[in-house]
Amino acid sequence: MVDTLGVAVVGFGWMGRVHTQAYARVAHHYPLLPLRPELVAVAEEVPGRAEEAAAQFGFAATTRDWREVAADPRVKAVSITAPNFLHREIGVAMAEAGKHIWIEKPVGLTVQDARAVADAVTKAGVQGAVGFNYRNAPAVEAARELIASGEIGTVTHARVRLLSDYAAHPEGALTWRYERERGGSGVLGDLASHGADLARFLLGDIASLTADTAIFLPERARPTGATAGHSRASGGELGPVENEDYVSCLLRFASGARGVLEACRVSVGEQNNYGFEVHGTKGAVFWDFRRMNELAVSRGTTYQDQPVSTVYVGPGHGEFAAFQPGAANAMGYDDLKVIEAYRFLRSIAEGTPYGATLADAVHSAAVLDAMSRSARSGAWVTVDARS
């Protein structure tokens, strides 16, 4: 028997669209899932955008006020894809209203925000999923299993990188993303949050770190109207960029392994250069998001001059079989969000968390908090995710 679950999307920029498309596709890839999402409502404050979403995707109701979604008894689960500064208020309110929530990272602007949403979810007894999509790549899950199996030996050191050019243009508009009050810690929350989650997903808890940050484009032009994504603006009044363009940090894992995490939003010549290299005493594993369905693996007993092989993920890895019938058939970014939607809905159906949770969001936020504190003090800082 298949039940219908009323869902809503709050915030219909690019990510709201991605969540909606994932809801529309999930039954096709997971026909045995006992819940079918029904698009009940979409909330978006930009005039006309919610109506466009309803016309394209079939939402039953539209509103510019997300509070109407919280009060709607038809809505049982909510995707929260609004700007970061609204995550805490909306997340807590939806949980308190008894809604399951699928919320985008970094779940607010601070570790306190993430904890508040996590606590509200726990108290309400609802499910909470978080948009750490890169951990859902079958190759990443395969790498995690490879590392855990000991095939590359004891992990000694790792590097996680998230380099992009989405904010590299000097005419990029001074939107909320560049304000401390509404955008938080800049590239830390936007990209390094993924890096912190990937590092922990693969290698366990981060115990301490030391970080350095920088703003490379200190001024941008203010937009004259509503913006979406990473819009450009020229000729307008210039204002200061208040949060970080770049972060690099050295990591010490609880296991004793060492690591490097680097993230930048203004890297000219880099388009979504996201990935990791993990080295062990007997081998290594490498992943590049731009070649999402491949792993480079070195393993054996030669140590010196040991070759690296390419492994194409297939139906035996992660959720690959739900999308493609054989190895080396490509999956893409949007498929990772379909996997998230599936795990979120499965969590609701079974009452057991699957995939990234609010606890993972708190851990990631604690790493970001430690980065910010270390960058200010110039010292090594302990990472503490406890409430």
CSV table of C-alpha atoms in Angstrom, one decimal:
chain,number,residue,atom,x,y,z
A,1,MET,CA,0.0,0.0,0.0
A,2,VAL,CA,1.3,3.5,-0.9
A,3,ASP,CA,0.3,6.5,1.1
A,4,THR,CA,0.4,10.1,0.0
A,5,LEU,CA,2.4,12.7,1.9
A,6,GLY,CA,1.7,16.4,1.6
A,7,VAL,CA,4.9,18.3,1.1
A,8,ALA,CA,5.7,22.0,0.7
A,9,VAL,CA,8.7,24.0,-0.4
A,10,VAL,CA,9.7,27.2,1.3
A,11,GLY,CA,12.0,29.3,-0.9
A,12,PHE,CA,11.8,28.8,-4.6
A,13,GLY,CA,15.2,29.8,-5.9
A,14,TRP,CA,17.4,27.3,-7.7
A,15,MET,CA,17.6,25.0,-4.7
A,16,GLY,CA,13.8,25.0,-4.2
A,17,ARG,CA,13.4,24.0,-7.8
A,18,VAL,CA,15.9,21.1,-7.3
A,19,HIS,CA,14.0,19.8,-4.3
A,20,THR,CA,10.7,20.0,-6.2
A,21,GLN,CA,12.2,18.1,-9.1
A,22,ALA,CA,13.5,15.5,-6.7
A,23,TYR,CA,10.0,15.0,-5.3
A,24,ALA,CA,8.6,14.6,-8.8
A,25,ARG,CA,11.2,12.0,-9.7
A,26,VAL,CA,11.6,9.9,-6.6
A,27,ALA,CA,8.7,7.5,-7.3
A,28,HIS,CA,10.2,6.7,-10.7
A,29,HIS,CA,13.5,5.7,-9.2
A,30,TYR,CA,12.2,4.1,-6.0
A,31,PRO,CA,8.8,2.5,-7.0
A,32,LEU,CA,8.7,0.4,-3.7
A,33,LEU,CA,8.9,3.5,-1.5
A,34,PRO,CA,5.6,3.4,0.5
A,35,LEU,CA,5.2,7.2,0.4
A,36,ARG,CA,4.4,9.4,-2.5
A,37,PRO,CA,5.0,13.1,-2.2
A,38,GLU,CA,2.1,15.4,-3.1
A,39,LEU,CA,3.0,19.0,-3.9
A,40,VAL,CA,0.7,20.9,-1.6
A,41,ALA,CA,2.2,24.4,-1.2
A,42,VAL,CA,5.1,26.6,-2.2
A,43,ALA,CA,6.1,29.8,-0.3
A,44,GLU,CA,8.3,32.4,-1.9
A,45,GLU,CA,8.4,36.1,-1.0
A,46,VAL,CA,9.5,37.3,-4.5
A,47,PRO,CA,6.3,38.4,-6.3
A,48,GLY,CA,5.2,36.0,-8.9
A,49,ARG,CA,7.8,33.3,-8.3
A,50,ALA,CA,5.5,31.0,-6.3
A,51,GLU,CA,2.8,31.3,-9.0
A,52,GLU,CA,5.3,30.3,-11.7
A,53,ALA,CA,6.3,27.3,-9.6
A,54,ALA,CA,2.7,26.2,-9.2
A,55,ALA,CA,2.1,26.6,-12.9
A,56,GLN,CA,5.1,24.5,-13.8
A,57,PHE,CA,5.1,21.8,-11.1
A,58,GLY,CA,1.5,21.7,-9.9
A,59,PHE,CA,1.6,23.0,-6.3
A,60,ALA,CA,-2.0,23.2,-5.0
A,61,ALA,CA,-1.4,26.5,-3.2
A,62,THR,CA,1.0,29.5,-3.2
A,63,THR,CA,1.9,32.0,-0.6
A,64,ARG,CA,4.5,34.7,0.1
A,65,ASP,CA,4.4,33.9,3.8
A,66,TRP,CA,6.0,30.7,5.0
A,67,ARG,CA,3.9,30.8,8.2
A,68,GLU,CA,0.9,29.8,6.2
A,69,VAL,CA,2.7,26.6,5.3
A,70,ALA,CA,3.4,25.9,9.0
A,71,ALA,CA,-0.4,26.3,9.7
A,72,ASP,CA,-1.5,24.2,6.8
A,73,PRO,CA,-2.7,20.8,8.1
A,74,ARG,CA,-2.3,19.2,4.6
A,75,VAL,CA,1.4,19.8,4.8
A,76,LYS,CA,3.3,17.0,6.6
A,77,ALA,CA,6.8,17.6,5.4
A,78,VAL,CA,8.6,20.8,4.3
A,79,SER,CA,11.7,21.5,2.2
A,80,ILE,CA,13.4,24.6,3.6
A,81,THR,CA,15.5,26.2,0.8
A,82,ALA,CA,15.2,29.8,1.8
A,83,PRO,CA,18.3,32.0,2.5
A,84,ASN,CA,20.5,30.9,5.3
A,85,PHE,CA,19.5,33.6,7.8
A,86,LEU,CA,15.9,32.3,7.8
A,87,HIS,CA,16.8,28.6,8.4
A,88,ARG,CA,16.6,28.7,12.2
A,89,GLU,CA,13.3,30.5,12.4
A,90,ILE,CA,11.6,28.5,9.7
A,91,GLY,CA,13.2,25.2,10.8
A,92,VAL,CA,12.1,25.5,14.4
A,93,ALA,CA,8.6,26.7,13.5
A,94,MET,CA,8.0,23.9,11.1
A,95,ALA,CA,9.3,21.2,13.6
A,96,GLU,CA,7.1,22.7,16.3
A,97,ALA,CA,4.2,22.6,13.9
A,98,GLY,CA,4.8,18.8,13.6
A,99,LYS,CA,6.3,19.0,10.1
A,100,HIS,CA,9.2,16.7,9.0
A,101,ILE,CA,11.9,19.0,7.5
A,102,TRP,CA,14.4,18.6,4.7
A,103,ILE,CA,16.6,21.7,5.2
A,104,GLU,CA,19.6,22.9,3.2
A,105,LYS,CA,23.0,23.4,4.8
A,106,PRO,CA,24.4,25.1,6.7
A,107,VAL,CA,21.2,25.2,8.8
A,108,GLY,CA,21.5,28.8,9.8
A,109,LEU,CA,24.4,31.1,10.4
A,110,THR,CA,25.9,29.6,13.5
A,111,VAL,CA,26.4,26.4,15.4
A,112,GLN,CA,23.7,27.7,17.9
A,113,ASP,CA,21.2,27.9,15.0
A,114,ALA,CA,21.9,24.4,13.9
A,115,ARG,CA,21.5,23.1,17.5
A,116,ALA,CA,18.3,25.0,17.9
A,117,VAL,CA,16.8,23.3,14.8
A,118,ALA,CA,18.2,19.9,15.8
A,119,ASP,CA,16.7,20.3,19.3
A,120,ALA,CA,13.3,21.3,17.9
A,121,VAL,CA,13.2,18.3,15.6
A,122,THR,CA,14.1,16.0,18.5
A,123,LYS,CA,11.5,17.5,20.8
A,124,ALA,CA,8.8,17.3,18.2
A,125,GLY,CA,9.6,13.7,17.3
A,126,VAL,CA,9.8,14.5,13.6
A,127,GLN,CA,12.4,13.5,11.0
A,128,GLY,CA,15.0,16.0,9.9
A,129,ALA,CA,17.2,15.6,6.8
A,130,VAL,CA,20.0,18.0,5.7
A,131,GLY,CA,21.2,18.8,2.2
A,132,PHE,CA,24.8,17.4,2.3
A,133,ASN,CA,24.4,16.0,-1.2
A,134,TYR,CA,28.0,15.1,-2.0
A,135,ARG,CA,28.1,12.3,0.5
A,136,ASN,CA,25.2,10.7,-1.5
A,137,ALA,CA,27.4,10.1,-4.6
A,138,PRO,CA,27.8,6.3,-5.0
A,139,ALA,CA,31.6,6.8,-5.5
A,140,VAL,CA,31.8,8.7,-2.2
A,141,GLU,CA,30.0,5.9,-0.4
A,142,ALA,CA,32.2,3.4,-2.1
A,143,ALA,CA,35.3,5.3,-1.0
A,144,ARG,CA,34.0,5.3,2.6
A,145,GLU,CA,33.6,1.5,2.5
A,146,LEU,CA,37.0,1.1,1.0
A,147,ILE,CA,38.6,3.2,3.7
A,148,ALA,CA,36.7,1.5,6.5
A,149,SER,CA,37.7,-1.9,5.2
A,150,GLY,CA,41.3,-1.1,5.7
A,151,GLU,CA,42.2,-1.7,2.0
A,152,ILE,CA,44.4,1.4,2.0
A,153,GLY,CA,45.7,0.7,5.4
A,154,THR,CA,45.5,3.2,8.3
A,155,VAL,CA,44.6,6.7,7.1
A,156,THR,CA,47.5,9.1,7.5
A,157,HIS,CA,46.4,12.2,5.8
A,158,ALA,CA,43.7,13.7,3.5
A,159,ARG,CA,42.8,16.7,1.5
A,160,VAL,CA,39.3,18.0,0.9
A,161,ARG,CA,38.9,20.9,-1.7
A,162,LEU,CA,35.9,22.9,-2.8
A,163,LEU,CA,37.1,25.6,-5.3
A,164,SER,CA,34.7,27.5,-7.5
A,165,ASP,CA,34.3,30.7,-9.5
A,166,TYR,CA,30.6,31.5,-8.9
A,167,ALA,CA,31.6,34.7,-7.1
A,168,ALA,CA,34.7,35.5,-9.1
A,169,HIS,CA,33.3,38.1,-11.3
A,170,PRO,CA,33.8,41.6,-9.9
A,171,GLU,CA,30.3,42.6,-11.1
A,172,GLY,CA,28.7,39.9,-8.9
A,173,ALA,CA,25.8,41.6,-7.1
A,174,LEU,CA,26.1,42.4,-3.4
A,175,THR,CA,23.3,40.1,-2.3
A,176,TRP,CA,22.5,38.7,1.1
A,177,ARG,CA,25.2,36.1,0.6
A,178,TYR,CA,27.9,38.7,1.2
A,179,GLU,CA,26.5,40.2,4.4
A,180,ARG,CA,27.5,38.9,7.8
A,181,GLU,CA,24.1,39.3,9.3
A,182,ARG,CA,22.2,37.4,6.6
A,183,GLY,CA,24.9,35.3,4.8
A,184,GLY,CA,26.9,34.3,7.9
A,185,SER,CA,30.4,33.1,7.3
A,186,GLY,CA,30.5,33.3,3.5
A,187,VAL,CA,32.3,30.5,1.8
A,188,LEU,CA,32.6,28.7,5.1
A,189,GLY,CA,28.8,28.1,5.2
A,190,ASP,CA,28.4,27.8,1.5
A,191,LEU,CA,31.2,25.3,0.6
A,192,ALA,CA,33.3,24.5,3.6
A,193,SER,CA,30.2,23.1,5.3
A,194,HIS,CA,30.2,20.4,2.6
A,195,GLY,CA,33.9,19.9,3.1
A,196,ALA,CA,33.5,19.4,6.8
A,197,ASP,CA,30.7,16.9,6.3
A,198,LEU,CA,32.7,15.0,3.7
A,199,ALA,CA,35.8,14.8,5.9
A,200,ARG,CA,33.8,13.5,8.8
A,201,PHE,CA,31.7,11.1,6.7
A,202,LEU,CA,34.9,9.5,5.3
A,203,LEU,CA,37.3,9.8,8.3
A,204,GLY,CA,35.4,10.4,11.5
A,205,ASP,CA,35.2,13.3,13.9
A,206,ILE,CA,37.5,16.3,13.5
A,207,ALA,CA,39.2,17.0,16.9
A,208,SER,CA,40.9,20.3,16.3
A,209,LEU,CA,42.0,22.7,13.5
A,210,THR,CA,43.8,25.9,12.7
A,211,ALA,CA,42.4,28.1,9.9
A,212,ASP,CA,43.1,31.2,7.8
A,213,THR,CA,40.4,33.2,5.9
A,214,ALA,CA,40.5,36.1,3.4
A,215,ILE,CA,38.2,38.4,1.4
A,216,PHE,CA,39.7,38.9,-2.0
A,217,LEU,CA,36.9,41.1,-3.6
A,218,PRO,CA,36.2,43.6,-0.9
A,219,GLU,CA,33.4,45.6,-2.7
A,220,ARG,CA,30.5,44.8,-4.9
A,221,ALA,CA,27.6,46.7,-6.4
A,222,ARG,CA,24.2,46.6,-4.8
A,223,PRO,CA,21.4,45.2,-6.9
A,224,THR,CA,18.4,47.3,-7.9
A,225,GLY,CA,15.8,44.6,-7.7
A,226,ALA,CA,15.1,41.0,-6.7
A,227,THR,CA,18.0,38.6,-7.4
A,228,ALA,CA,18.3,34.8,-7.9
A,229,GLY,CA,21.4,32.7,-7.9
A,230,HIS,CA,24.6,34.7,-8.4
A,231,SER,CA,23.3,37.7,-10.4
A,232,ARG,CA,25.5,40.5,-11.7
A,233,ALA,CA,25.1,44.2,-11.0
A,234,SER,CA,27.2,47.1,-12.4
A,235,GLY,CA,27.0,50.8,-11.9
A,236,GLY,CA,25.1,50.6,-8.6
A,237,GLU,CA,26.3,51.8,-5.2
A,238,LEU,CA,29.3,49.9,-4.0
A,239,GLY,CA,29.1,48.2,-0.6
A,240,PRO,CA,31.5,46.1,1.4
A,241,VAL,CA,31.8,42.3,1.3
A,242,GLU,CA,31.5,41.4,4.9
A,243,ASN,CA,32.2,37.6,4.9
A,244,GLU,CA,34.8,35.2,3.6
A,245,ASP,CA,35.8,34.5,0.0
A,246,TYR,CA,38.4,31.9,1.1
A,247,VAL,CA,39.3,29.5,3.9
A,248,SER,CA,42.1,27.0,4.4
A,249,CYS,CA,42.7,25.0,7.4
A,250,LEU,CA,44.7,22.2,8.9
A,251,LEU,CA,42.8,19.4,10.5
A,252,ARG,CA,43.5,16.8,13.2
A,253,PHE,CA,41.1,13.9,13.3
A,254,ALA,CA,40.1,12.0,16.4
A,255,SER,CA,41.7,9.0,14.7
A,256,GLY,CA,45.1,10.7,14.6
A,257,ALA,CA,45.0,11.3,10.9
A,258,ARG,CA,45.9,14.8,9.5
A,259,GLY,CA,44.0,16.8,6.9
A,260,VAL,CA,43.8,19.9,4.8
A,261,LEU,CA,40.5,21.6,3.9
A,262,GLU,CA,40.4,24.4,1.4
A,263,ALA,CA,37.4,26.3,0.0
A,264,CYS,CA,37.1,29.4,-2.2
A,265,ARG,CA,34.2,31.0,-4.1
A,266,VAL,CA,36.4,33.4,-6.2
A,267,SER,CA,38.8,30.9,-7.9
A,268,VAL,CA,39.1,32.1,-11.5
A,269,GLY,CA,39.4,29.0,-13.7
A,270,GLU,CA,37.8,26.6,-11.3
A,271,GLN,CA,34.3,25.4,-11.9
A,272,ASN,CA,33.0,23.1,-9.1
A,273,ASN,CA,36.4,21.7,-8.4
A,274,TYR,CA,35.2,19.6,-5.5
A,275,GLY,CA,36.8,16.5,-4.3
A,276,PHE,CA,39.2,14.7,-1.9
A,277,GLU,CA,42.4,12.6,-1.7
A,278,VAL,CA,42.7,10.2,1.2
A,279,HIS,CA,46.1,8.5,1.8
A,280,GLY,CA,46.8,5.5,4.0
A,281,THR,CA,49.7,3.3,4.9
A,282,LYS,CA,49.0,0.9,2.1
A,283,GLY,CA,47.2,3.0,-0.6
A,284,ALA,CA,45.1,5.9,-1.5
A,285,VAL,CA,41.7,6.9,-2.9
A,286,PHE,CA,40.8,10.0,-4.9
A,287,TRP,CA,37.5,11.5,-6.0
A,288,ASP,CA,36.6,14.5,-8.2
A,289,PHE,CA,33.0,15.7,-8.4
A,290,ARG,CA,33.5,16.7,-12.0
A,291,ARG,CA,34.0,13.0,-12.7
A,292,MET,CA,31.4,12.0,-10.2
A,293,ASN,CA,31.1,8.3,-11.1
A,294,GLU,CA,34.8,7.5,-10.9
A,295,LEU,CA,37.2,6.7,-8.2
A,296,ALA,CA,41.0,6.6,-8.5
A,297,VAL,CA,42.3,3.9,-6.2
A,298,SER,CA,45.8,2.8,-5.3
A,299,ARG,CA,46.1,-0.4,-3.3
A,300,GLY,CA,48.5,-3.3,-3.0
A,301,THR,CA,51.8,-4.2,-1.4
A,302,THR,CA,54.4,-2.4,-3.5
A,303,TYR,CA,54.1,0.9,-1.6
A,304,GLN,CA,56.7,2.8,-3.7
A,305,ASP,CA,55.7,3.4,-7.4
A,306,GLN,CA,52.4,1.7,-6.7
A,307,PRO,CA,50.0,2.3,-9.6
A,308,VAL,CA,46.6,4.0,-9.5
A,309,SER,CA,43.6,2.4,-11.1
A,310,THR,CA,40.3,4.0,-12.2
A,311,VAL,CA,37.2,2.3,-10.8
A,312,TYR,CA,33.8,3.1,-12.4
A,313,VAL,CA,31.0,2.8,-9.9
A,314,GLY,CA,28.1,0.6,-10.7
A,315,PRO,CA,24.9,-1.0,-9.3
A,316,GLY,CA,26.8,-2.4,-6.3
A,317,HIS,CA,27.8,1.0,-5.0
A,318,GLY,CA,25.4,3.2,-3.0
A,319,GLU,CA,22.2,4.0,-4.7
A,320,PHE,CA,23.6,3.7,-8.2
A,321,ALA,CA,21.2,0.8,-9.2
A,322,ALA,CA,18.2,3.1,-8.7
A,323,PHE,CA,19.4,5.2,-11.6
A,324,GLN,CA,21.6,3.2,-14.0
A,325,PRO,CA,21.8,-0.5,-15.0
A,326,GLY,CA,25.6,-0.8,-15.4
A,327,ALA,CA,28.9,0.6,-14.4
A,328,ALA,CA,30.2,3.8,-16.1
A,329,ASN,CA,26.7,5.0,-17.0
A,330,ALA,CA,26.7,8.6,-15.7
A,331,MET,CA,24.7,10.0,-12.8
A,332,GLY,CA,24.5,13.8,-12.2
A,333,TYR,CA,24.0,16.4,-9.5
A,334,ASP,CA,20.2,16.3,-9.5
A,335,ASP,CA,20.3,12.5,-8.9
A,336,LEU,CA,22.1,13.2,-5.6
A,337,LYS,CA,19.1,15.2,-4.5
A,338,VAL,CA,16.7,12.5,-5.6
A,339,ILE,CA,18.6,10.2,-3.3
A,340,GLU,CA,18.2,12.7,-0.5
A,341,ALA,CA,14.5,12.9,-1.2
A,342,TYR,CA,14.3,9.1,-1.0
A,343,ARG,CA,16.1,8.9,2.2
A,344,PHE,CA,14.1,11.7,3.7
A,345,LEU,CA,10.8,10.0,2.8
A,346,ARG,CA,12.0,6.6,3.9
A,347,SER,CA,12.9,8.1,7.3
A,348,ILE,CA,9.4,9.4,7.6
A,349,ALA,CA,7.9,6.1,6.5
A,350,GLU,CA,10.0,4.0,8.9
A,351,GLY,CA,10.5,6.4,11.7
A,352,THR,CA,14.3,5.8,11.5
A,353,PRO,CA,16.8,8.4,10.1
A,354,TYR,CA,18.5,7.6,6.8
A,355,GLY,CA,21.1,9.9,5.2
A,356,ALA,CA,22.4,13.1,6.6
A,357,THR,CA,20.6,14.4,9.7
A,358,LEU,CA,20.5,17.5,11.9
A,359,ALA,CA,23.2,15.9,14.1
A,360,ASP,CA,25.4,15.9,11.1
A,361,ALA,CA,24.5,19.6,10.5
A,362,VAL,CA,25.5,20.4,14.1
A,363,HIS,CA,28.9,18.7,13.6
A,364,SER,CA,29.6,20.6,10.4
A,365,ALA,CA,28.5,23.9,12.0
A,366,ALA,CA,30.9,23.2,14.9
A,367,VAL,CA,33.7,22.8,12.5
A,368,LEU,CA,32.8,26.1,10.8
A,369,ASP,CA,32.6,27.8,14.2
A,370,ALA,CA,36.1,26.5,15.1
A,371,MET,CA,37.4,27.8,11.7
A,372,SER,CA,36.1,31.3,12.5
A,373,ARG,CA,37.5,31.3,16.0
A,374,SER,CA,40.9,30.0,14.8
A,375,ALA,CA,41.1,32.6,12.0
A,376,ARG,CA,40.5,35.4,14.5
A,377,SER,CA,43.0,34.1,17.1
A,378,GLY,CA,45.6,32.5,14.8
A,379,ALA,CA,45.6,29.4,17.1
A,380,TRP,CA,44.6,25.8,17.1
A,381,VAL,CA,41.0,25.4,18.2
A,382,THR,CA,39.2,22.3,19.6
A,383,VAL,CA,36.0,21.3,17.7
A,384,ASP,CA,33.1,20.8,20.1
A,385,ALA,CA,29.8,19.7,18.7
A,386,ARG,CA,28.2,19.0,22.1
A,387,SER,CA,25.2,21.1,23.0
